[in-house]
XYZ file of C-alpha atoms in Angstrom:
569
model
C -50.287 -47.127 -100.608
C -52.793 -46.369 -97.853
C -52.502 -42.752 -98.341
C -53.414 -43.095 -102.066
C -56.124 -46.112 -100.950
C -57.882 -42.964 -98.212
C -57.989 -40.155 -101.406
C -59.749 -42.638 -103.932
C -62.371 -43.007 -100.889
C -62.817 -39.500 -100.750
C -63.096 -38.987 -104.740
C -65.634 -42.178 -104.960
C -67.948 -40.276 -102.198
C -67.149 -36.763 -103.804
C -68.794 -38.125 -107.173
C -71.746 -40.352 -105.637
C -72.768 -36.992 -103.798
C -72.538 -35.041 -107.188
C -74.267 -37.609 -108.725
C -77.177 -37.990 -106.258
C -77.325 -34.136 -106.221
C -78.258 -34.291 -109.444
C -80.443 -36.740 -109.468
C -82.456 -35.104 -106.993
C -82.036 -31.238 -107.051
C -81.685 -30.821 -110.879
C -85.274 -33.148 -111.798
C -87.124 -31.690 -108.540
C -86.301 -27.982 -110.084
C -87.377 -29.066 -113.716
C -90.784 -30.477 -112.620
C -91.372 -28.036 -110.041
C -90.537 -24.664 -111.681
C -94.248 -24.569 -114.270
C -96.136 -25.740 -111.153
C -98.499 -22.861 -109.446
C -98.630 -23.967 -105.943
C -102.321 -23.557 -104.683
C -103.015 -21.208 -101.657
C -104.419 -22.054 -98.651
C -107.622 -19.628 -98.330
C -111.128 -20.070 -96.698
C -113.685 -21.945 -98.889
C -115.620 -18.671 -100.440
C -119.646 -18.560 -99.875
C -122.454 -16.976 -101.940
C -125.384 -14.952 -100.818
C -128.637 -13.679 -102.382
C -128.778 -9.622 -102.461
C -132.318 -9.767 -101.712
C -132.315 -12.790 -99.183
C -129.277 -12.789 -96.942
C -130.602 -15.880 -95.122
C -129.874 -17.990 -98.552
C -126.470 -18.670 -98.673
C -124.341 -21.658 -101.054
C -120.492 -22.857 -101.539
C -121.162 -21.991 -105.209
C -122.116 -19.568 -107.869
C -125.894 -19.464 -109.010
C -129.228 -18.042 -108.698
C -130.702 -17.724 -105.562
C -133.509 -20.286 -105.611
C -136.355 -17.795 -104.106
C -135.586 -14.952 -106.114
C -133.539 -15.636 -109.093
C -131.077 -13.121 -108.841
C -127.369 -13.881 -109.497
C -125.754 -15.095 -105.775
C -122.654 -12.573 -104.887
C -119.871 -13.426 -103.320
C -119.559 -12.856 -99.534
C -116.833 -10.124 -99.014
C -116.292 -10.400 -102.192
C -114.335 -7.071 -103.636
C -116.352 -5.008 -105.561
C -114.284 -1.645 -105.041
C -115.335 1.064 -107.873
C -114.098 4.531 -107.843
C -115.501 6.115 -104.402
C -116.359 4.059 -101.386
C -119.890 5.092 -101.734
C -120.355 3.400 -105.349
C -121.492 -0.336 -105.811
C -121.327 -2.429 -108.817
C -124.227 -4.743 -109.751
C -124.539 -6.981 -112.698
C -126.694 -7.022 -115.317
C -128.733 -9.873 -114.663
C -129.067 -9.000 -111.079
C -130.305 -5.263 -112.336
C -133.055 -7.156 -115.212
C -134.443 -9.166 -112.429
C -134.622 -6.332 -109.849
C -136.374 -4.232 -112.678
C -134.308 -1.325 -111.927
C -134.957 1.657 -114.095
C -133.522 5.050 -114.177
C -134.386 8.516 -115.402
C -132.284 11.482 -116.454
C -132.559 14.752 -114.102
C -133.974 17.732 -115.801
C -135.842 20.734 -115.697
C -139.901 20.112 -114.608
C -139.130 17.090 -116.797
C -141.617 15.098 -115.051
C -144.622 17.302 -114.981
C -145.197 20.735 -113.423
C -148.414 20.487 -111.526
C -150.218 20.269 -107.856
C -152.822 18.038 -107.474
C -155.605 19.298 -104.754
C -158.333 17.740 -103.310
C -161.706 19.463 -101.642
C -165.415 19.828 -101.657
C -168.072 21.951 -103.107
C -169.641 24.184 -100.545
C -172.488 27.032 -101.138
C -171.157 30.513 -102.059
C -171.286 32.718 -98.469
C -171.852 35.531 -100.404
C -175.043 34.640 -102.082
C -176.316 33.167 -98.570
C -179.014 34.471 -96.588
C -180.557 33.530 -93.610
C -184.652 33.851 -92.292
C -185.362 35.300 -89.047
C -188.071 35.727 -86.792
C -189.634 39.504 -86.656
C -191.066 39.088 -83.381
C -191.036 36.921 -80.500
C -193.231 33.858 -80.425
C -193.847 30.662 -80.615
C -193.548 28.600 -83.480
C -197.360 26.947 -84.493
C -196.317 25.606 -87.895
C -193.413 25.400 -90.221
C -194.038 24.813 -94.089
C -190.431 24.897 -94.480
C -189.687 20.585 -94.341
C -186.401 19.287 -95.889
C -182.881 20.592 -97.342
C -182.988 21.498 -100.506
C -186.474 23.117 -101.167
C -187.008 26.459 -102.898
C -188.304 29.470 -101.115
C -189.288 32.368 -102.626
C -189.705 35.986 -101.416
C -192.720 36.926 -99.987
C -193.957 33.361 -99.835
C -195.858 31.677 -96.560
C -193.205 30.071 -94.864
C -195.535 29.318 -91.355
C -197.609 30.877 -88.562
C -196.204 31.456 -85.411
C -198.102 33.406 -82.401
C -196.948 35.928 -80.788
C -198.364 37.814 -77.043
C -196.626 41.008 -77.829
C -197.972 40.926 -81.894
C -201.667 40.633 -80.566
C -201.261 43.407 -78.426
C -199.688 45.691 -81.425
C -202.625 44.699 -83.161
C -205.167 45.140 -80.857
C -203.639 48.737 -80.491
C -204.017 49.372 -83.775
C -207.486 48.635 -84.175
C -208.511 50.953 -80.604
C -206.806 53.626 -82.178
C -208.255 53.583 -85.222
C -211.152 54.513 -83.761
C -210.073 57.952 -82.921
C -207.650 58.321 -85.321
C -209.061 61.680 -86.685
C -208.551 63.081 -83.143
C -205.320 61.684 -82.240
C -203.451 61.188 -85.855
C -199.978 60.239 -84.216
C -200.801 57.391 -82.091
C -202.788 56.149 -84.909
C -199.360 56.596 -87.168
C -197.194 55.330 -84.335
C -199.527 52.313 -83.921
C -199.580 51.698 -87.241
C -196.096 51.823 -87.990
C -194.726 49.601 -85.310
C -196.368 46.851 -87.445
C -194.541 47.927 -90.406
C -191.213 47.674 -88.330
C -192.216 44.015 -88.186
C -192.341 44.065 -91.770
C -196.121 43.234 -92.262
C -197.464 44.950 -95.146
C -199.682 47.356 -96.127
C -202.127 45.050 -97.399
C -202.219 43.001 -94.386
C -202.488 45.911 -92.103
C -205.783 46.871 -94.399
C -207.156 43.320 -94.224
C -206.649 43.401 -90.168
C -208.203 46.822 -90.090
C -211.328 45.399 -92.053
C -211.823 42.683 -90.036
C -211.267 44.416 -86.651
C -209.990 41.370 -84.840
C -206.663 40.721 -83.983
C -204.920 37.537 -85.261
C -204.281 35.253 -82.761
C -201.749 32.661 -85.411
C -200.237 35.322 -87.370
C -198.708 34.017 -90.977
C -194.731 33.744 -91.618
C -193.676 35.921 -95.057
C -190.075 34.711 -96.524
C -188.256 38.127 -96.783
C -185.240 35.890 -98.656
C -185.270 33.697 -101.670
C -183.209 30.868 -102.287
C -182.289 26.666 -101.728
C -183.048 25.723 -98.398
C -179.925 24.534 -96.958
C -180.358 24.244 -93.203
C -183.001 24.002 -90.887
C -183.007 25.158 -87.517
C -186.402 25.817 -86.179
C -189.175 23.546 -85.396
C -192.678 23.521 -84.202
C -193.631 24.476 -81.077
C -190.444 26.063 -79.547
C -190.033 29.843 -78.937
C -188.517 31.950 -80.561
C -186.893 35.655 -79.563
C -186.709 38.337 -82.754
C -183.817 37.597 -84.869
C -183.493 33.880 -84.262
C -182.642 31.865 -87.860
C -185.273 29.573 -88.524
C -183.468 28.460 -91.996
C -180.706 29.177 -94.177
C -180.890 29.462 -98.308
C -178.278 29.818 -100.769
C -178.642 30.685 -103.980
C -176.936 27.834 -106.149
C -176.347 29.222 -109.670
C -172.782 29.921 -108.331
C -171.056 27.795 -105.906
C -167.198 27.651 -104.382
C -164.628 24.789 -104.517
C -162.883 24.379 -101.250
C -159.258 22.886 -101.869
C -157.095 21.791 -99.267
C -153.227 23.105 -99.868
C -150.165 21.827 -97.490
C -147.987 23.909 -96.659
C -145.181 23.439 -98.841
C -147.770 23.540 -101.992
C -148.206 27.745 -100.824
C -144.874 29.135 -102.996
C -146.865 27.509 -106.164
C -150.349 29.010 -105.823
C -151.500 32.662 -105.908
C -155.027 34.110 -107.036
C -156.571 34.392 -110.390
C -154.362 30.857 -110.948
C -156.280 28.986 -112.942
C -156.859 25.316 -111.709
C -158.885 22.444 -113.879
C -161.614 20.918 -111.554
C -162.764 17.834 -111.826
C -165.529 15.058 -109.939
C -165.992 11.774 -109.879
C -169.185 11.866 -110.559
C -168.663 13.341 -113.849
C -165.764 11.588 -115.469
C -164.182 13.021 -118.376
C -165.798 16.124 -117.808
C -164.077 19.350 -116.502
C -164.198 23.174 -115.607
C -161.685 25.846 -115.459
C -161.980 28.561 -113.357
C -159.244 30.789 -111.007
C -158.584 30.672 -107.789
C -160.329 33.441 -105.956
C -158.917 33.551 -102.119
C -156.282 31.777 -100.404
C -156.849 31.922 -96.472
C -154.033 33.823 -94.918
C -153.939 31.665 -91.676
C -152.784 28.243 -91.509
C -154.548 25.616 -89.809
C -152.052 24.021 -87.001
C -153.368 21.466 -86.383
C -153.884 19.930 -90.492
C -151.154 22.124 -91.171
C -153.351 23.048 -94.222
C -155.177 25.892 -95.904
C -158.149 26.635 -97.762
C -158.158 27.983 -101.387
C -161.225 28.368 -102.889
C -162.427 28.968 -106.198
C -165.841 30.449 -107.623
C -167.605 28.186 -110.137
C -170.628 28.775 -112.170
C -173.362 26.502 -111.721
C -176.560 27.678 -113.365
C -177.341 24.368 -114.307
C -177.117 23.328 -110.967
C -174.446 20.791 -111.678
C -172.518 21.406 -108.770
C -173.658 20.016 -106.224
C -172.617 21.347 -102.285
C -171.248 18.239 -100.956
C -169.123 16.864 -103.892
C -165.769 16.045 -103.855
C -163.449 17.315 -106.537
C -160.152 17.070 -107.452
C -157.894 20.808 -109.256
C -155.122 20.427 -110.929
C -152.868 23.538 -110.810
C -150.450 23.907 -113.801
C -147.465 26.223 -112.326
C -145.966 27.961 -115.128
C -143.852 30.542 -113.673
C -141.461 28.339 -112.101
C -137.872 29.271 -111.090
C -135.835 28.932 -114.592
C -132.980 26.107 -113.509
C -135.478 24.378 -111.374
C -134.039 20.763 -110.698
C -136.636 18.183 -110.467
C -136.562 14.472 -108.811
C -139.256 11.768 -108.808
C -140.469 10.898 -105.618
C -140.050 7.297 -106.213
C -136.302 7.959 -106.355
C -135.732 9.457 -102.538
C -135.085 7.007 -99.745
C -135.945 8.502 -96.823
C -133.535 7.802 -93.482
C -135.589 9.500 -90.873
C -135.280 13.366 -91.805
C -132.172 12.405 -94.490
C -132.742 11.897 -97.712
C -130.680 10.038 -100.053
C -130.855 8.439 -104.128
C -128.601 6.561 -106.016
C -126.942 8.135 -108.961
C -125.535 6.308 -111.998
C -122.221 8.213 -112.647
C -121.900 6.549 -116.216
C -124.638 5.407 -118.623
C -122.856 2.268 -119.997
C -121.571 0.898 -116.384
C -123.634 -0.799 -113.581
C -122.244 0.732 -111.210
C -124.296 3.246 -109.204
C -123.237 5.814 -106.053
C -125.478 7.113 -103.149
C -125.751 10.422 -102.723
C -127.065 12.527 -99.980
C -129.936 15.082 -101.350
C -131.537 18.187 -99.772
C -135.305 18.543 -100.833
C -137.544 21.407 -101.464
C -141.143 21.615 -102.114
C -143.329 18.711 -103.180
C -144.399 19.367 -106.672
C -147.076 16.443 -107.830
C -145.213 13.567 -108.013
C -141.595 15.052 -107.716
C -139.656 16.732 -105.214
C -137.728 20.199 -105.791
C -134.027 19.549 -105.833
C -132.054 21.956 -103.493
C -128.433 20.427 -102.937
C -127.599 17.213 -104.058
C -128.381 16.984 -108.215
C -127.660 18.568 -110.964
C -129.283 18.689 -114.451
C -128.389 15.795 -116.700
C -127.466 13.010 -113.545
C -129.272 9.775 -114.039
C -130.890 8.053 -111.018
C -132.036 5.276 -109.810
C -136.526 5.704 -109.786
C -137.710 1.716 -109.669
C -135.260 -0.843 -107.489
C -133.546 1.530 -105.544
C -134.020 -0.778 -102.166
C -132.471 -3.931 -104.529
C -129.233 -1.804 -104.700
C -129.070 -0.441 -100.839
C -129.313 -3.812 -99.846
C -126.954 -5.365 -101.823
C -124.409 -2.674 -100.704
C -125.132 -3.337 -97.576
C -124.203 -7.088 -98.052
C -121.167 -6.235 -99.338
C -119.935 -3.907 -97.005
C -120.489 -0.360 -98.935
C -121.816 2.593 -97.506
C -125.405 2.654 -97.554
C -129.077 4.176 -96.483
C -129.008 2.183 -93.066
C -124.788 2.456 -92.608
C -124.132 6.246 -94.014
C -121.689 7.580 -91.311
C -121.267 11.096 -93.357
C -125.347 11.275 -93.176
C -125.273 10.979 -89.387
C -127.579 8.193 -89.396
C -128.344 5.947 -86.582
C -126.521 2.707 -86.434
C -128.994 -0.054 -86.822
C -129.787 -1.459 -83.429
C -128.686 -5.228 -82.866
C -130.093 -6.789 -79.734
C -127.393 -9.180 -78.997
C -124.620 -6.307 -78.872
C -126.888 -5.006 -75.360
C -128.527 -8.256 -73.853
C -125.835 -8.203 -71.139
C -126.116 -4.164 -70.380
C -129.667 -4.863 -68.149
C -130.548 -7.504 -65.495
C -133.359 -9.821 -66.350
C -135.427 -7.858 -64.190
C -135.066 -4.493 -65.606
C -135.775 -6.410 -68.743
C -138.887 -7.330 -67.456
C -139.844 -4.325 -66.469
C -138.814 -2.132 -69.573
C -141.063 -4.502 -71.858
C -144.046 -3.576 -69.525
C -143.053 0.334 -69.868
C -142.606 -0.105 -73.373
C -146.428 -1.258 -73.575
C -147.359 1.625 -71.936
C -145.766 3.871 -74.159
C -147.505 1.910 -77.080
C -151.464 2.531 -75.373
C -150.446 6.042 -75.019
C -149.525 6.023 -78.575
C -152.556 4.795 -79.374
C -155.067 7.518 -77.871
C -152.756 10.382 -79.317
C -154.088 8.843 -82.623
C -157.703 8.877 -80.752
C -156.939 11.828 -79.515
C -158.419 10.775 -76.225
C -157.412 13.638 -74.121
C -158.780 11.847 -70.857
C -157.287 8.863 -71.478
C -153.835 10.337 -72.924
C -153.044 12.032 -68.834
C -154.349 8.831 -67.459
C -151.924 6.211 -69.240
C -149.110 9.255 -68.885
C -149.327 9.169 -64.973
C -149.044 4.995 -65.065
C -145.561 5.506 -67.598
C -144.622 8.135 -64.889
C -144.450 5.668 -61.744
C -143.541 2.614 -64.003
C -140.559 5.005 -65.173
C -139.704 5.759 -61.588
C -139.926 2.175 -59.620
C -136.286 1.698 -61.775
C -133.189 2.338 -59.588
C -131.480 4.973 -62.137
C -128.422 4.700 -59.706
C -127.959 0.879 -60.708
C -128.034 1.529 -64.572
C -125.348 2.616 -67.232
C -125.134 6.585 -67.850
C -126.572 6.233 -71.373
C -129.916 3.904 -69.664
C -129.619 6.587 -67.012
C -130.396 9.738 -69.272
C -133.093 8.586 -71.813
C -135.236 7.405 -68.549
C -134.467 10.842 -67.010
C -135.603 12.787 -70.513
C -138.358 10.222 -70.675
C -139.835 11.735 -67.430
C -138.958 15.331 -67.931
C -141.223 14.900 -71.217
C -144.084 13.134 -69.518
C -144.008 15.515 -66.509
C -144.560 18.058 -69.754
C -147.435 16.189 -70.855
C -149.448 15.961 -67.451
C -148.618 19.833 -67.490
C -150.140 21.015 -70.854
C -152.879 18.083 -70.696
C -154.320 19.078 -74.410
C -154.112 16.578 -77.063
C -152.265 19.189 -79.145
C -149.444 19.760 -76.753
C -149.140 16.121 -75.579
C -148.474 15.421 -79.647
C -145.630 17.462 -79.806
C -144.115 16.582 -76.315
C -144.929 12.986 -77.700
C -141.564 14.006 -79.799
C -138.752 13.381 -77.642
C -140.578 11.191 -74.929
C -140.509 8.592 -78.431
C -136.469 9.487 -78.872
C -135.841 8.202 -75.502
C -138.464 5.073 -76.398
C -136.431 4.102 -79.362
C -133.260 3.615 -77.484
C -134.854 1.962 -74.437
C -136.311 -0.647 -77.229
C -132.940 -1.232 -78.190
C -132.176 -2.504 -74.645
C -134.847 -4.817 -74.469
C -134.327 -8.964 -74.752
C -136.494 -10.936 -76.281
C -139.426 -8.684 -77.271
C -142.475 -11.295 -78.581
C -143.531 -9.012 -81.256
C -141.018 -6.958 -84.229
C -141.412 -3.297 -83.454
C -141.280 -0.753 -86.373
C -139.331 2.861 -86.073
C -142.199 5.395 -88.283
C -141.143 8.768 -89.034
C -143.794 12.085 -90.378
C -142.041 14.634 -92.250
C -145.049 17.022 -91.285
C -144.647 16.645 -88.039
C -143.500 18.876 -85.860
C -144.117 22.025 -88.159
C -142.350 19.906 -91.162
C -139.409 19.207 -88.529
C -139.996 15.848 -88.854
C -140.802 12.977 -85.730
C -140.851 9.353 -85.094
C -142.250 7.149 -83.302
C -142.345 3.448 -82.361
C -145.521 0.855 -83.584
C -146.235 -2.786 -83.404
C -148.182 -2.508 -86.425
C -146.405 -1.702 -89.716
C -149.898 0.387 -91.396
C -149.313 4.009 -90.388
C -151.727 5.244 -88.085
C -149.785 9.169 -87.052
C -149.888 10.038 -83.639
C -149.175 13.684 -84.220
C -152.369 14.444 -86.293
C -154.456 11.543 -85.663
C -157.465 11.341 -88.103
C -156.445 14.895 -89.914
C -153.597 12.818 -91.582
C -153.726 9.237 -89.996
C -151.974 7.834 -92.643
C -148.961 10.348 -93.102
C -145.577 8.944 -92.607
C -143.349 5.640 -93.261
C -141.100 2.605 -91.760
C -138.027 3.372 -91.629
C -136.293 0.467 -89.702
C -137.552 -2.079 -88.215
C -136.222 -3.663 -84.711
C -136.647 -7.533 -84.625
C-alpha cells in the first residue's frame, strides 16, 4: 500500500511541474516572441556643419545658421571614401552652385592693367651747344609747347664771347687771311647759330655778352631739368619734349599670362576716365627679360592720339581675347579651386540628380581671366562645385571624410593641435620660443618694408635668441627645425640684400611653422599664408598675426598676393 501511496506522490508532482511549466514557459514565449528588445547604445548628438561648437540631443536646424544639424559619426558612406553626401536643405542654405566643365566655357580672355607713357621714339631732348651758365629759362612748366627755332633762354658763355670776339678781329683782314676768317666763322656755325645771327653780330661789331637759346626740337615739354643760374657743360639736357599725337600703353603681364600673348595681338583698351569708350590697337613689343623681382613684363602697345586724348599718366585697363587656344583646352573657374598650400583640390559632383559630391585633387596650368587651365584632374563634361565649396569641406570634415585639411593621398600637413605637444617643451623653453617667435614676426615685417638695415639687425637678435636653447635637452624633431632655422639665418646675414633675405625667408618660415606648433598658450591666433608666385611660382608661406595679406617676398610690388590657409589657435 505504501509502495502504491510513494508513486501517486511522484505522479501528483510530475503533473504540478507540467502544469506550472506551462503556465510559465508557454505564456512568457507567446508574449515575448513580437517584442523587439531595445539596444543599449549611446544617446546620439547633432552638430551644425558650419558651427561645430553648436551641438543638440536632437534633430533640427542649427539656431545660428539654419542649416539642417547632422548626426555626429553618423554614417554617411557613398561610393569612394573621398565622396560626402549632403542634403538638400543643407545645400539651399549653403547656396551651393555648380557648373559643368567645358572648353573656354567661361570666357577666353586676359585682363591687363598699365599706364600711358610718351612714345620714346617720337622723344627728343634739348641740349646746351656750349658751355655756360644759365641767365634765363623761358621754358616754365610740363606740358608747354616748344617749337623749332623758337627762344627758349639766354645763357652766357666765356668761351662763346671769345669765338665771337674772334670773329669780328678777323673780319677785319679777312681779304688777306680768307681761312681764319672761314675757320672763325664756322666754329660758330658748329654751335649751330645761324647765318643771320652771325650777320647781325658782324653789323654790330660787339660781341654778345647774354647770348639767346634757339629750340633745335619741337614738341610737349615733358621734363625739366635745368634752371637758372647753374652751369652748364655742352650737351647737358635742359628739357625733354615728346610729341603726343601718338603715345604707348604700358601693360603689366605675369608670367604665366606670356604663352597667351604675342605681337600684332590685338587688345581693347580702356580708362576710367572715359567710360564706355574704347580703342583697339595691337600689341607692338613684348620685353624679352623678365623683371625678378615683380616677376612681370612689359607689353606695350602704340595708340593714336591726335586728339590728344591720351593722356601720359593714365591708367588703362586691355583686354586680350586669345583665340588660338589649344583645341581640348579644359577650363575651371577660379572660384572652384581650394588651395592647400601648393595643392590644389575641387569638389566634383559625380551624378547630376544626387547630393553627393567627391574631392578631387587637380593640377593647374595658366591663369586665364577668371579661370584656371586644367592639366590633370578634369575632364570635359564633370560638374563642380564653384559657390559653397568650404560648406562641403567642412562638413566632411565633421563627419570624418577625407578632406582639404585631412587629404593623406595629397600629402598635406596634419592640422596642428596644441594640446597633442604641450607636454613635449618645459615651461621655460615655452617662454622662450614665444619671444623667438616675435622676432621672427618683426623680421617679417621689414621684408614687407624691405628695410634692408633693419632686416640683418633683427636677423642677428633671432640668431642668439635661437642659440641661448640647449638643443641637447630637446626632442630630435625640436632639435632639427632650430638647427635649419640657423643655417637659414646665418644665409641671410651672408647675402644681406632684401632680395636674397626674401627667398632665404623660405625655409627659415618652414622651420617657424613647426616651432609655432610647439608653443602653449600663444595670446594671439596666428595665421599660416602661402604666395603661389613666390619663389619663381614655387610657391612659400609664411606665418602672420594679422589675417590681411601683406607678402613678404615682394613687399609693395605685390603686397597683397597670397591667402590663409590654416589658421593655428
Amino acid at each position: 500500500m505504501g509502495k502504491y501511496i510513494k508513486y501517486v506522490i511522484y505522479l501528483v508532482v510530475l503533473l504540478i511541474g507540467l502544469l506550472l511549466g506551462y503556465m510559465i514557459f508557454g505564456k512568457s514565449n507567446s508574449a515575448i516572441e513580437p517584442i523587439e528588445h531595445p539596444q543599449h547604445t549611446q544617446e546620439p548628438s547633432f552638430t551644425c556643419s558650419m558651427h561645430p561648437n553648436v551641438v543638440q540631443k536632437k534633430e533640427g536646424a542649427c539656431p545660428i545658421c539654419g542649416m539642417d544639424l547632422v548626426k555626429v559619426g553618423a554614417s554617411n558612406t557613398t561610393a569612394t571614401e573621398n565622396q560626402f553626401k549632403m542634403s538638400e536643405r543643407a545645400l539651399a542654405l549653403a547656396n551651393v552652385q555648380t557648373s559643368i566643365i567645358g572648353v573656354n566655357a567661361t570666357g577666353n580672355q586676359i585682363l591687363l592693367s598699365g599706364e600711358v607713357t610718351t612714345n620714346n621714339k617720337t622723344n627728343a631732348t634739348q641740349t646746351t651747344l656750349f658751355d655756360g651758365r644759365l641767365d634765363k629759362l623761358e621754358v616754365n612748366f610740363i606740358g608747354e609747347y616748344v617749337k623749332k627755332g623758337q627762344r627758349i633762354g639766354t645763357i652766357y658763355s666765356p668761351e662763346l664771347y671769345l669765338a665771337q670776339d674772334k670773329l669780328l678781329t678777323s673780319s677785319s683782314y679777312k681779304d688777306t687771311h680768307e681761312k681764319l676768317y672761314a675757320a672763325a666763322r664756322n666754329t660758330l656755325g658748329l654751335w649751330k647759330l645761324s647765318d643771320n645771327q652771325i650777320d647781325d653780330l658782324l653789323k654790330s661789331g660787339k660781341p654778345i655778352l647774354n647770348f639767346p637759346l634757339v629750340a633745335d626740337v619741337s614738341g610737349t615739354v615733358v621734363e625739366i631739368m635745368a634752371s637758372e643760374g647753374n652751369y652748364f657743360k655742352q650737351g647737358d639736357p635742359l628739357f625733354k619734349v615728346a610729341k603726343l599725337y601718338s603715345v604707348w600703353a604700358v601693360f603689366q603681364a605675369y608670367e604665366n599670362q606670356l604663352p597667351f600673348l604675342k605681337n600684332g595681338q590685338e587688345i581693347l583698351i580702356s580708362s576710367k576716365a572715359y567710360k564706355g569708350d574704347y580703342v583697339t590697337a595691337k600689341i607692338s613689343f613684348i620685353e624679352p627679360i623678365l623683371d625678378r623681382g615683380k616677376r612681370i613684363v612689359s607689353v606695350r602697345v602704340d595708340i593714336e592720339n591726335k586728339n590728344g586724348k591720351w593722356k601720359p599718366g593714365m591708367f588703362v585697363e586691355g583686354v586680350v581675347k586669345i583665340e588660338n587656344m589649344e583645341e581640348g583646352l579644359v577650363m575651371v573657374p577660379k572660384s572652384a579651386v581650394l588651395w592647400t598650400g601648393e595643392k590644389s583640390v575641387v569638389y566634383k559632383k559625380p551624378n547630376a540628380s544626387k547630393p553627393i559630391f567627391e574631392m578631387l585633387q587637380v593640377r593647374l596650368g595658366e591663369s586665364v581671366g577668371d579661370n584656371y587651365v586644367v592639366l590633370d584632374g578634369l575632364k570635359l563634361g564633370d560638374e563642380v562645385v564653384t559657390n559653397g565649396a568650404f560648406t562641403i569641406d567642412a562638413a566632411a570634415q565633421l563627419n570624418g571624410k577625407k578632406s582639404m585639411m585631412y587629404a593623406k593621398d595629397l600629402d598635406l600637413e596634419k592640422p596642428i593641435s596644441h594640446q597633442e605637444n604641450l607636454d613635449l617643451v618645459s615651461p621655460e623653453l615655452n617662454i622662450k620660443l614665444k619671444g623667438i617667435l616675435n622676432t621672427y614676426f618683426d623680421l617679417k615685417n621689414e621684408l614687407v618694408a624691405a628695410n634692408s638695415k633693419n632686416v640683418i639687425e633683427i636677423v642677428s637678435k633671432l640668431t642668439k635668441e635661437l642659440e641661448l636653447i640647449k638643443f641637447d635637452t630637446v626632442d630630435d624633431d625640436l632639435r632639427l627645425n632650430l638647427e635649419e632655422a640657423l643655417k637659414s639665418l646665418t644665409d641671410i646675414k651672408k647675402d644681406k640684400s632684401v632680395e636674397g633675405s626674401r627667398l632665404l625667408f623660405k625655409n627659415l618660415s618652414k622651420n617657424f611653422i613647426f616651432l609655432s606648433s610647439r608653443i602653449n598658450g600663444y595670446e594671439k591666433p596666428i595665421y599660416v599664408q602661402h604666395c603661389l608666385m613666390a619663389d619663381n611660382n614655387s610657391g612659400a608661406d609664411w606665418l602672420s598675426l594679422e589675417k590681411a595679406i601683406k607678402n613678404p617676398y615682394f613687399g609693395d610690388k605685390m603686397l597683397t598676393c597670397g591667402s590663409v590657409v590654416r589658421i593655428i589657435d
